[in-house]
């Protein structure tokens, strides 16, 4: 789950602790952690920084990769690595 904490002077965007990757060293070591929450948090940050078109592009690319179903991490029923997901999202950017 993407998340953000926004204050009067500062903001931080990160994946939520319930994402399943946090503290799971085995997934990280195997390079099978799902990066989607972090990517969507990045889109939230872009929107906060007033770059909505870049945020839209990133969100659309993430949704496209997930909906195509060719590249999914284990928690989504696939066997893709973290890097394979990131590479697919980069390729899907318009």
Coordinates of C-alpha atoms in Angstrom, one line a residue:
X1 CA 0.0 0.0 0.0
X2 CA 1.5 3.4 -0.9
X3 CA 1.6 6.0 1.8
X4 CA 2.6 9.5 2.5
X5 CA 3.0 11.8 5.5
X6 CA 2.5 15.4 4.8
X7 CA 3.2 18.2 7.2
X8 CA 3.3 22.0 7.0
X9 CA 7.0 22.0 5.9
X10 CA 7.9 18.5 5.0
X11 CA 6.6 15.4 3.4
X12 CA 7.7 11.8 3.1
X13 CA 6.3 9.1 0.8
X14 CA 6.9 5.4 1.4
X15 CA 5.3 2.0 1.1
X16 CA 3.1 1.1 4.0
X17 CA 4.3 -1.4 6.6
X18 CA 1.5 -3.7 5.6
X19 CA 3.1 -4.1 2.1
X20 CA 4.6 -7.5 3.2
X21 CA 8.1 -6.5 2.0
X22 CA 9.0 -4.5 5.1
X23 CA 11.3 -6.5 7.3
X24 CA 11.1 -9.6 5.1
X25 CA 14.8 -10.1 4.4
X26 CA 14.1 -13.3 2.5
X27 CA 12.1 -11.6 -0.2
X28 CA 14.6 -8.8 -0.4
X29 CA 17.6 -11.2 -0.6
X30 CA 15.8 -13.2 -3.3
X31 CA 15.0 -9.9 -5.2
X32 CA 11.3 -10.9 -5.1
X33 CA 9.9 -8.0 -3.1
X34 CA 6.9 -6.3 -4.8
X35 CA 7.9 -2.7 -5.7
X36 CA 4.4 -1.6 -6.7
X37 CA 3.7 0.2 -3.4
X38 CA 6.9 2.1 -3.6
X39 CA 6.3 3.1 -7.2
X40 CA 2.8 4.3 -6.4
X41 CA 4.2 6.2 -3.4
X42 CA 6.6 7.9 -5.9
X43 CA 3.6 8.9 -7.9
X44 CA 2.0 10.4 -4.8
X45 CA 5.2 12.4 -4.2
X46 CA 5.2 13.6 -7.8
X47 CA 1.6 14.8 -7.4
X48 CA 2.6 16.5 -4.1
X49 CA 5.4 18.3 -5.9
X50 CA 2.9 19.4 -8.5
X51 CA 4.0 17.2 -11.3
X52 CA 0.6 15.6 -12.0
X53 CA 1.4 14.5 -15.6
X54 CA 4.4 12.5 -14.4
X55 CA 2.4 11.0 -11.6
X56 CA -0.3 10.0 -14.1
X57 CA 2.2 8.4 -16.4
X58 CA 3.8 6.4 -13.6
X59 CA 0.4 5.2 -12.2
X60 CA -0.8 4.3 -15.7
X61 CA 2.4 2.3 -16.3
X62 CA 2.1 0.4 -13.0
X63 CA -1.6 -0.4 -13.7
X64 CA -0.8 -1.6 -17.2
X65 CA 1.9 -4.0 -16.0
X66 CA -0.4 -5.4 -13.3
X67 CA -3.4 -5.8 -15.6
X68 CA -1.4 -7.4 -18.4
X69 CA -0.4 -10.1 -15.9
X70 CA 2.8 -11.1 -17.7
X71 CA 5.1 -9.7 -15.0
X72 CA 4.0 -10.3 -11.4
X73 CA 5.7 -11.0 -8.1
X74 CA 4.9 -14.1 -6.1
X75 CA 2.3 -12.3 -3.9
X76 CA 0.4 -11.5 -7.1
X77 CA 0.6 -15.1 -8.4
X78 CA 3.7 -14.8 -10.5
X79 CA 7.4 -15.4 -10.3
X80 CA 8.9 -12.1 -11.4
X81 CA 11.8 -10.4 -9.6
X82 CA 11.7 -6.9 -8.2
X83 CA 13.9 -5.7 -11.1
X84 CA 11.7 -7.4 -13.7
X85 CA 8.6 -5.5 -12.4
X86 CA 10.6 -2.2 -12.4
X87 CA 11.9 -2.8 -15.9
X88 CA 8.3 -3.6 -17.1
X89 CA 7.0 -0.4 -15.6
X90 CA 9.8 1.6 -17.2
X91 CA 9.0 0.0 -20.5
X92 CA 5.3 0.8 -20.1
X93 CA 5.9 4.5 -19.5
X94 CA 4.5 6.6 -22.4

